[in-house]
Coordinates of C-alpha atoms and ligand atoms in Angstrom, one line a residue:
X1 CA 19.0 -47.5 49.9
X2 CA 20.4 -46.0 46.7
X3 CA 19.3 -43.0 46.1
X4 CA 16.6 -42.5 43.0
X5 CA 18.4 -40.7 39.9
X6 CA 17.1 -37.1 39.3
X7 CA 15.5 -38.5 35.5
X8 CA 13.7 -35.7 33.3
X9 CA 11.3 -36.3 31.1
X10 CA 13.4 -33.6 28.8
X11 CA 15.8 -36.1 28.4
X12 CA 13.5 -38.7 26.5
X13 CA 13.0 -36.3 23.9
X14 CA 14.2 -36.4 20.4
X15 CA 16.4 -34.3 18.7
X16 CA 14.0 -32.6 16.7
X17 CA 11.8 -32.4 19.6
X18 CA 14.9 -30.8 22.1
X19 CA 15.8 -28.0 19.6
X20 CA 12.1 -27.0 18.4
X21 CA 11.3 -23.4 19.2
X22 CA 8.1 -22.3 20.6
X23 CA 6.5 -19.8 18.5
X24 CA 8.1 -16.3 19.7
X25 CA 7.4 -13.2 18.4
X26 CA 10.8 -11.1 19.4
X27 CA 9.0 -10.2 23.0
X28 CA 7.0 -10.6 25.8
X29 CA 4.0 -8.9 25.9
X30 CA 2.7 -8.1 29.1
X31 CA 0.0 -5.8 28.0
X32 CA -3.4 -6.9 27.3
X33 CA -3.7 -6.8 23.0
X34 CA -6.6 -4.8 21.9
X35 CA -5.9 -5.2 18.5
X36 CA -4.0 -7.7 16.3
X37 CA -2.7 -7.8 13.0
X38 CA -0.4 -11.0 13.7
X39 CA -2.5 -14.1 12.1
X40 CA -4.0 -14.6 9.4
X41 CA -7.0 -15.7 11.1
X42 CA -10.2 -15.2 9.2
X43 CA -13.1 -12.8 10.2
X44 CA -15.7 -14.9 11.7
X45 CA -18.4 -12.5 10.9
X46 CA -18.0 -14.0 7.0
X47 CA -18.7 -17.9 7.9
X48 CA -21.7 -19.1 6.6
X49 CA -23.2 -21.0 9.4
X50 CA -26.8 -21.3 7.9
X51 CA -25.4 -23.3 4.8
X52 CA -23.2 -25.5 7.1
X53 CA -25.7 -26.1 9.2
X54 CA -28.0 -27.2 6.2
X55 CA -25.2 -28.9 4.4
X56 CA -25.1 -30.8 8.0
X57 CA -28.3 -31.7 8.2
X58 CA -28.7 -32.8 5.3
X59 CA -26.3 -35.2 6.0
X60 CA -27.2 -36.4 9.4
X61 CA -30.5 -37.0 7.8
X62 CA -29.7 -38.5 4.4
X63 CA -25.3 -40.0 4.6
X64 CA -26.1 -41.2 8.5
X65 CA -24.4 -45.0 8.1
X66 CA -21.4 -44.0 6.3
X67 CA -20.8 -40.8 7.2
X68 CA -20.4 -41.2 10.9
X69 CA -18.8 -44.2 10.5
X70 CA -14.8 -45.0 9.7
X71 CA -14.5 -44.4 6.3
X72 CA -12.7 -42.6 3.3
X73 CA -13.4 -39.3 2.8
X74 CA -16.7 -38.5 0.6
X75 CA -16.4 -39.4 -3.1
X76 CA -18.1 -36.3 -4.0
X77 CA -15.5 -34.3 -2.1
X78 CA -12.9 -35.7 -4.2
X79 CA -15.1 -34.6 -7.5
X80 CA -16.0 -31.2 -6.1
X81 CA -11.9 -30.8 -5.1
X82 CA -11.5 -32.1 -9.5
X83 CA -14.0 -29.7 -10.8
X84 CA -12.2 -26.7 -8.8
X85 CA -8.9 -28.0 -10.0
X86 CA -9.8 -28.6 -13.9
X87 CA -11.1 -25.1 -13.3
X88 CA -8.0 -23.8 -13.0
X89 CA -6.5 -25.9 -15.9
X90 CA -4.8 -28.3 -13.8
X91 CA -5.1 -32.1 -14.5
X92 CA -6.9 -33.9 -11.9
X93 CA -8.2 -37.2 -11.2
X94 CA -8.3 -39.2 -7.9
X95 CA -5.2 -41.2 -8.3
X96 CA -3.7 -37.4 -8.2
X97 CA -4.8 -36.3 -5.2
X98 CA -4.5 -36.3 -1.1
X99 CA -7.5 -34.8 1.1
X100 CA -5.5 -34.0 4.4
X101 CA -6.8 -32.3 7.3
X102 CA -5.5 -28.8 6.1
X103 CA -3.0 -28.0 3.6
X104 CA -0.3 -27.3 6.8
X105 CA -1.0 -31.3 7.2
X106 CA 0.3 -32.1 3.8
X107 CA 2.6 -29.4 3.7
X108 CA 4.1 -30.9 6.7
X109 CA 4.5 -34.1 5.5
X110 CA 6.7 -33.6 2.2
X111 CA 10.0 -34.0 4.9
X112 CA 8.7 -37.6 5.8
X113 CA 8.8 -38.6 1.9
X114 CA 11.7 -36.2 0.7
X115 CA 14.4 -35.4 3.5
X116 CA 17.1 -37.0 5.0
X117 CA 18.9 -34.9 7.3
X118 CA 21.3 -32.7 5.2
X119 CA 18.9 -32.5 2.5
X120 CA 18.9 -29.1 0.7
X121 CA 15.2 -27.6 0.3
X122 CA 14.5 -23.8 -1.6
X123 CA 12.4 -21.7 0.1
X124 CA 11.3 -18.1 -0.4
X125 CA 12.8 -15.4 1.7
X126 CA 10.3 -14.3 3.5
X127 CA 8.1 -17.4 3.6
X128 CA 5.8 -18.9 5.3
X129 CA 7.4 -20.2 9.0
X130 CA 4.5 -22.7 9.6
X131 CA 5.4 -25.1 7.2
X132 CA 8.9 -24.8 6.9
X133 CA 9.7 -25.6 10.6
X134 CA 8.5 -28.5 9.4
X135 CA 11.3 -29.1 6.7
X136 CA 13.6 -27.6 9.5
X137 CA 13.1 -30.2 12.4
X138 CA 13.5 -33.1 9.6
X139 CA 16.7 -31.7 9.2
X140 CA 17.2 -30.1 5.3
X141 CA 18.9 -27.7 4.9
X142 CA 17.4 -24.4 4.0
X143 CA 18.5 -22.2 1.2
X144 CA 16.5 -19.1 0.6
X145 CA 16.0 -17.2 -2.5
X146 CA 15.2 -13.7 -2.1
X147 CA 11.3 -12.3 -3.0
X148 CA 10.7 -9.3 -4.3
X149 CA 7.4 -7.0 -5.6
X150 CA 7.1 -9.6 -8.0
X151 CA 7.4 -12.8 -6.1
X152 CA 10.5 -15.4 -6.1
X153 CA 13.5 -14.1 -7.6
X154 CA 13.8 -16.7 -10.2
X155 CA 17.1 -15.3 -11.9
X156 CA 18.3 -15.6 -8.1
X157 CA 16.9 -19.2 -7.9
X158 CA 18.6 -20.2 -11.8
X159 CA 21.8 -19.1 -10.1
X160 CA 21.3 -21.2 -6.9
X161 CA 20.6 -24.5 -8.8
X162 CA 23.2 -24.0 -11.1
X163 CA 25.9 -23.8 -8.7
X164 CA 24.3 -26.5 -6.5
X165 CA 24.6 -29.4 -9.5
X166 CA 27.8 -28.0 -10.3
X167 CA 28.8 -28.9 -6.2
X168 CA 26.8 -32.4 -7.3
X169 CA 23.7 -31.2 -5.1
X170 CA 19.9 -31.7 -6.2
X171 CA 17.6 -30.1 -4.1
X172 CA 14.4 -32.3 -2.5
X173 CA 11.9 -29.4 -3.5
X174 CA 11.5 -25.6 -3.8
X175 CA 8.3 -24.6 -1.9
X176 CA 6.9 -21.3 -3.3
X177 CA 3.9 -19.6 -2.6
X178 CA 3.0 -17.7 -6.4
X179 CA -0.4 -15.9 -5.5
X180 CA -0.8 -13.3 -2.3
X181 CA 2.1 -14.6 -1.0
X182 CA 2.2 -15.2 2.6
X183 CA 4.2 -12.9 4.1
X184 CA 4.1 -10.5 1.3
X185 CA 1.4 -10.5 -0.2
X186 CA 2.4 -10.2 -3.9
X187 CA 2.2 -12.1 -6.9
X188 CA 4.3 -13.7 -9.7
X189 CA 3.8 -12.7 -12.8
X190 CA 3.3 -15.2 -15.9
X191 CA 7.0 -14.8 -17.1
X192 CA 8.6 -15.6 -13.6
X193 CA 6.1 -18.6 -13.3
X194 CA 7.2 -20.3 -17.1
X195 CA 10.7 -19.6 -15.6
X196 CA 10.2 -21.2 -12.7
X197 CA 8.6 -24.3 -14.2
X198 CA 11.4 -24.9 -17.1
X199 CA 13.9 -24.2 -14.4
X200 CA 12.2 -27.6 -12.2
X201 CA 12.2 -29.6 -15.6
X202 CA 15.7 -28.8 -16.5
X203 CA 17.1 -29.3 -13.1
X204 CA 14.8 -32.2 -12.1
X205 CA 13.5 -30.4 -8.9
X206 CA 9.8 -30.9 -7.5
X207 CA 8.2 -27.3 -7.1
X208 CA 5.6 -27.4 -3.9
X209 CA 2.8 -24.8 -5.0
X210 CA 1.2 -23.8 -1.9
X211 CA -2.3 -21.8 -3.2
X212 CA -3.8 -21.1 -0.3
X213 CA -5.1 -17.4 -1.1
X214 CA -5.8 -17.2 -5.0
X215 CA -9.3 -17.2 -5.1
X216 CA -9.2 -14.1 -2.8
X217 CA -8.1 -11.9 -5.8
X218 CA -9.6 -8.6 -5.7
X219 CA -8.0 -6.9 -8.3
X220 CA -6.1 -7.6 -10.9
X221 CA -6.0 -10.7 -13.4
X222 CA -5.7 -14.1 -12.9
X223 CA -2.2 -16.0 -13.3
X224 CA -2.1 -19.5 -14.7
X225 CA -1.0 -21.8 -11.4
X226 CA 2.6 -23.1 -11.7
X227 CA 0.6 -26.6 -11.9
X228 CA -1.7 -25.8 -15.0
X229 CA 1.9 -24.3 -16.6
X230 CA 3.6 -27.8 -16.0
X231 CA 3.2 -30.2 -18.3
X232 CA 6.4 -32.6 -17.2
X233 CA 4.8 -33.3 -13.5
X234 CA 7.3 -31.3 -11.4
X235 CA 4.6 -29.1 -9.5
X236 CA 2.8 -30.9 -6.8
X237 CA -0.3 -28.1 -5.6
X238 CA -2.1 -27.7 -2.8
X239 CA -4.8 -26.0 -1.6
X240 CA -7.2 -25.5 1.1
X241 CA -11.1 -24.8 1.9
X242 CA -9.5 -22.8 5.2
X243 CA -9.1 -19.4 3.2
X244 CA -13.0 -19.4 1.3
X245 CA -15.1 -21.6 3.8
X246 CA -13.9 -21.7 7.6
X247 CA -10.2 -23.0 8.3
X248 CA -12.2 -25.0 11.1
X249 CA -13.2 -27.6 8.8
X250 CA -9.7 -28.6 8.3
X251 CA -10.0 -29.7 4.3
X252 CA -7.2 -29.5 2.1
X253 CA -5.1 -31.0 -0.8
X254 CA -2.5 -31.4 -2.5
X255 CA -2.5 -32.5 -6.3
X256 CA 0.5 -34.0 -8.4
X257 CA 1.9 -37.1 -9.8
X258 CA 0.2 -40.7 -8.3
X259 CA 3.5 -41.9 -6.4
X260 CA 4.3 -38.7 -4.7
X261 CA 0.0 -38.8 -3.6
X262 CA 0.8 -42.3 -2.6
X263 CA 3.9 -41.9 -0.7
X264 CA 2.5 -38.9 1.2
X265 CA -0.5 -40.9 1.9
X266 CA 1.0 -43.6 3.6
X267 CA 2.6 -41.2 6.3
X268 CA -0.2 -39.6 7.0
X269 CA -0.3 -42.6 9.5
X270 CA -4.3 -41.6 11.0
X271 CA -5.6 -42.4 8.0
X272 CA -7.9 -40.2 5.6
X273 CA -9.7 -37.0 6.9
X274 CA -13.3 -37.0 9.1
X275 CA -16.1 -39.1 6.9
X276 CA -18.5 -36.1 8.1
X277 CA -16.8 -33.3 7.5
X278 CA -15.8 -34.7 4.0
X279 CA -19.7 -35.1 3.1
X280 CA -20.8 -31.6 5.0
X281 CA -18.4 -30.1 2.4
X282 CA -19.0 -31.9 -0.9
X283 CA -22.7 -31.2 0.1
X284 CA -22.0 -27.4 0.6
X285 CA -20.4 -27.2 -2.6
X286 CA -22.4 -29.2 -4.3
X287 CA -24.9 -27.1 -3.3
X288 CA -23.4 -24.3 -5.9
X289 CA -23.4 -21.4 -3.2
X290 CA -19.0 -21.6 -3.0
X291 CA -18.9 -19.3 -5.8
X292 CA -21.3 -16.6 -4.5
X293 CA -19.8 -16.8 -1.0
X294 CA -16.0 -16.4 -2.1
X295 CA -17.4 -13.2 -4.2
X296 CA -18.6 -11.8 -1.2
X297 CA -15.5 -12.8 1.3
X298 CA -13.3 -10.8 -1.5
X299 CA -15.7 -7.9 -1.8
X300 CA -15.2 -7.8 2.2
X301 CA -11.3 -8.3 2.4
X302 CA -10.6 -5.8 -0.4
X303 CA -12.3 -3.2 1.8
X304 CA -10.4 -4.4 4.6
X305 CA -7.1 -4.2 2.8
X306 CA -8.2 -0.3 0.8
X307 CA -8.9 0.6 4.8
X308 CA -5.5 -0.3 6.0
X309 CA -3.9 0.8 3.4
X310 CA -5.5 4.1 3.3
X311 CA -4.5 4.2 7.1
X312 CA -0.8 3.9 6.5
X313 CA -0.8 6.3 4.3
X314 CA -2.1 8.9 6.7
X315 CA -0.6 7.7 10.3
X316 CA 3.0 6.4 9.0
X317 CA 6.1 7.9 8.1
X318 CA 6.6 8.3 4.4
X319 CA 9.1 5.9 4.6
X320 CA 7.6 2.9 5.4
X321 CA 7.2 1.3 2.4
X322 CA 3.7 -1.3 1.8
X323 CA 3.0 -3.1 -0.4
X324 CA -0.7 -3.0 -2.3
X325 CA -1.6 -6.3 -2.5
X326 CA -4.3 -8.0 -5.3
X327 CA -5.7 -10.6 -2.8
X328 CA -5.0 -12.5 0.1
X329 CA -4.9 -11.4 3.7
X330 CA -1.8 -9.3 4.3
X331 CA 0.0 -5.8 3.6
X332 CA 4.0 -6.4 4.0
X333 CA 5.7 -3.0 5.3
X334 CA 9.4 -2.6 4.7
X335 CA 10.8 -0.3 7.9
X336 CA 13.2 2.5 7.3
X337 CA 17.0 1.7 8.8
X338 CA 16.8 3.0 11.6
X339 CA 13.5 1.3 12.8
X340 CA 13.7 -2.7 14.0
X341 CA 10.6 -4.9 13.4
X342 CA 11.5 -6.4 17.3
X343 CA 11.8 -3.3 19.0
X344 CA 8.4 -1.9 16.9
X345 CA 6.9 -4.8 18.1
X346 CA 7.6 -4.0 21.9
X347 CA 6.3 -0.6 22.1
X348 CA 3.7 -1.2 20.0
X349 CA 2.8 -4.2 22.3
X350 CA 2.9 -2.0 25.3
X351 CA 0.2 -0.4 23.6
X352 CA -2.0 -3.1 23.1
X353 CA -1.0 -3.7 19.3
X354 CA 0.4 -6.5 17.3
X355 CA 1.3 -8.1 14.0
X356 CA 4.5 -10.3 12.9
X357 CA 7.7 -8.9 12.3
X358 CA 9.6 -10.3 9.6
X359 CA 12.0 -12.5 11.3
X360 CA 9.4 -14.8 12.3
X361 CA 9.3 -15.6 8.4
X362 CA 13.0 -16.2 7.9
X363 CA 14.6 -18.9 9.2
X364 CA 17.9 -17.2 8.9
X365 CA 17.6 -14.3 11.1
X366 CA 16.7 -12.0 8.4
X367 CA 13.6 -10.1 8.5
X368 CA 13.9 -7.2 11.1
X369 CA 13.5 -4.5 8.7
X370 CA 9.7 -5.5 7.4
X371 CA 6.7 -6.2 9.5
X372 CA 3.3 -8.2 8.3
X373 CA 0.0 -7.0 9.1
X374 CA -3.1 -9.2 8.7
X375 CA -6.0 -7.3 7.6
X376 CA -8.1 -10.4 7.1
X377 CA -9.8 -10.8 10.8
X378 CA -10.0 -7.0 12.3
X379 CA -13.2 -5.1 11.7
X380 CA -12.6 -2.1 9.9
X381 CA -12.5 0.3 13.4
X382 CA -10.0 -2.0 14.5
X383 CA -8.1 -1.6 11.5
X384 CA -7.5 2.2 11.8
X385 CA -7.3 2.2 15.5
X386 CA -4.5 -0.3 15.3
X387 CA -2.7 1.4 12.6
X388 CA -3.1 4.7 14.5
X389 CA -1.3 3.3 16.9
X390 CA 1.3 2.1 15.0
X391 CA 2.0 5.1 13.5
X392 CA 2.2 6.8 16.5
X393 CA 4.9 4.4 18.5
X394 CA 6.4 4.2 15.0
X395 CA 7.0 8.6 15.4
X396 CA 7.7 7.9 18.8
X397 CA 10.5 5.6 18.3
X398 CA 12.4 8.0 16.0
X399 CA 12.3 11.1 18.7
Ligands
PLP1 C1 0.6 -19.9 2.8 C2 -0.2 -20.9 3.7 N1 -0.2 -22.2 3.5 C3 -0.8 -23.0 4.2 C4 -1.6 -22.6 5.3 C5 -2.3 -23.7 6.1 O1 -3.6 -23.7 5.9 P1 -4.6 -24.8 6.4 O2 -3.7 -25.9 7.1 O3 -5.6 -24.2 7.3 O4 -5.1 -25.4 5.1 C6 -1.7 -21.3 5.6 C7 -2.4 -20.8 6.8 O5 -2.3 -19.7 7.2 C8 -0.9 -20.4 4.8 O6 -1.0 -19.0 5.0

């Protein structure tokens, strides 16, 4: 009898599916974490169970027949979702917008409607790794524009698109992250953002405005969003509940011109977002308590933040360099020369303490000289103990 072929299931896979990466984080760390600074998970101690529970109730009781059945999401969601947005100045109507179940959902999406393999996509340097993997595996390829204290270089990114259309190359999108930029934390200013918004009318490029932290501005003023500054249609926003309700109720949207909410509706192939969760939230909103609970969330994170960065000012070398954020949930440190984010992140991990060094938000190998630490989830004891720590491998590692 012939003997069976040695098959592997390894073989089936895809492309895309063969050369994904699991998340790594530059080592393996044996030792058991006692704190972390590495997500940007929220703090658990700020969800509002009581109102979610009544918002629940409320429904179980009174939207029973339609919202545990199939369905489209809650109408009112969609006008809570409008109200927030024509808050903010941006135009909105239902034919403009796409509930998904988070904003990473939609954000992972915009390959399926926009990129062919050898597609060219902008993206921020450092950025956001979660949803760029996903324009990664679909095959564009990635050209980053440098960030600085005051968000994307947008000189940098003129530059770029003027010598792609002189090589005959439009770009599918530039995805940017304006407000409490994830990794860094900081924000554009007004000028960079009208810059930035001529710059996608004149060169015909969609921007992707991902707004996932601006209502978690504790100081500071409030900058227009790229979307309420565009009045041609080149911005498509989205947002999310994750950041100022609970990320577990996996809401978010995007907002921009009718085909592109179309198109990306029509790949998102399991149809619209959970019925219940849909009503829980327009109820909880409609309720009127979203305002009063994002006040206290920033209240809670700016102390969180003021603590961290009052600890790296005592327990690290003077020439670390981080930055003071206005909102959001991280501090970005730039390491001196002679210290790598990898190798911080080994000893450090041998002592129990974490957080994401900067090449895990490059996709270009960049990144080893800065390091991201989440403040968001840690109570404040954690906070100093883990940045004690830190400053003490970080001594060690220069002796
Ligand atoms: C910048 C940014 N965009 C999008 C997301 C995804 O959020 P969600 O899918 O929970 O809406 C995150 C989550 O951390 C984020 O930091």
């Amino acid at each position: 009898m012939a003997s069976t072929p040695a098959y592997r299931i390894a073989d089936l896979f895809a492309a895309r599916a063969k050369n994904i990466a699991p998340p790594t984080y530059g080592t393996e760390l044996t030792k058991i974490i006692t704190v972390s600074f590495a997500y940007g998970l929220a703090d658990p101690t700020l969800f509002p169970h009581d109102d979610l529970a009544a918002a629940s109730a409320e429904v179980l009781t009174k939207e029973a027949p339609t919202a545990l059945n199939y369905g489209p999401p809650a109408a009112q969601l969609y006008e809570q979702i409008i109200l927030r947005l024509q808050a903010q100045g941006i135009t909105a109507d239902r034919d403009r917008i796409l509930i998904g179940y988070g904003s990473g959902q939609i954000l992972g999406l915009l390959p399926d409607v926009f990129v062919e393999p050898g597609d060219v996509v902008i993206v921020e340097g450092p950025t956001f790794l979660g949803v760029v993997t996903r324009f990664v595996s679909a095959g564009a390829k990635i050209i980053t524009i440098p960030v600085d204290e005051l968000g994307m270089d947008v000189d940098a990114l003129e530059a770029t698109l003027i010598d792609l259309q002189k090589q005959g190359i439009r770009p599918r999108f530039i995805y940017t992250i304006p407000t409490f930029h994830n990794p860094t934390g900081v924000t554009m200013p007004l000028s960079r953002r009208q810059k930035l918004v001529a710059l996608a009318a004149e060169y015909g490029v969609l921007v992707v405005e991902d707004d996932a932290y601006s209502d978690l501005r504790f100081r500071g003023e409030t900058v227009p969003t790229l979307a309420s500054l565009d009045k041609a249609g080149w911005v498509l926003y989205v947002s999310t509940f994750s950041k100022i309700i609970v990320p577990g109720v996996r809401l978010g949207w995007a907002c921009g011109a009718p085909p592109i909410i179309e198109r990306l509706a029509m790949f998102k192939s399991e149809g619209p977002v959970g019925p219940f969760i849909s009503h829980v939230i327009a109820r909880y909103c409609a309720a009127g308590k979203l305002d009063a609970h994002i006040q206290k969330l920033v209240a809670s994170y700016q102390h969180k933040c003021d603590v961290m960065l009052e600890a790296i000012a005592h327990e690290f070398p003077s020439d670390v360099i981080a930055l003071r954020p206005d909102g959001g949930f991280f501090v970005w440190c730039k390491l001196p020369a002679d210290i790598s984010a990898k190798t911080l992140l080994n000893a450090s991990g041998e002592h129990g303490v974490t957080f994401l060094p900067g090449t895990r938000c490059y996709t270009n190998g960049e990144g080893d000289d800065a390091i991201r630490l989440a403040f968001s989830y840690q109570p404040t004891e954690k906070i100093v103990e883990g940045i004690a720590t830190l400053g003490a491998v970080l001594r060690q590692l220069r002796q």
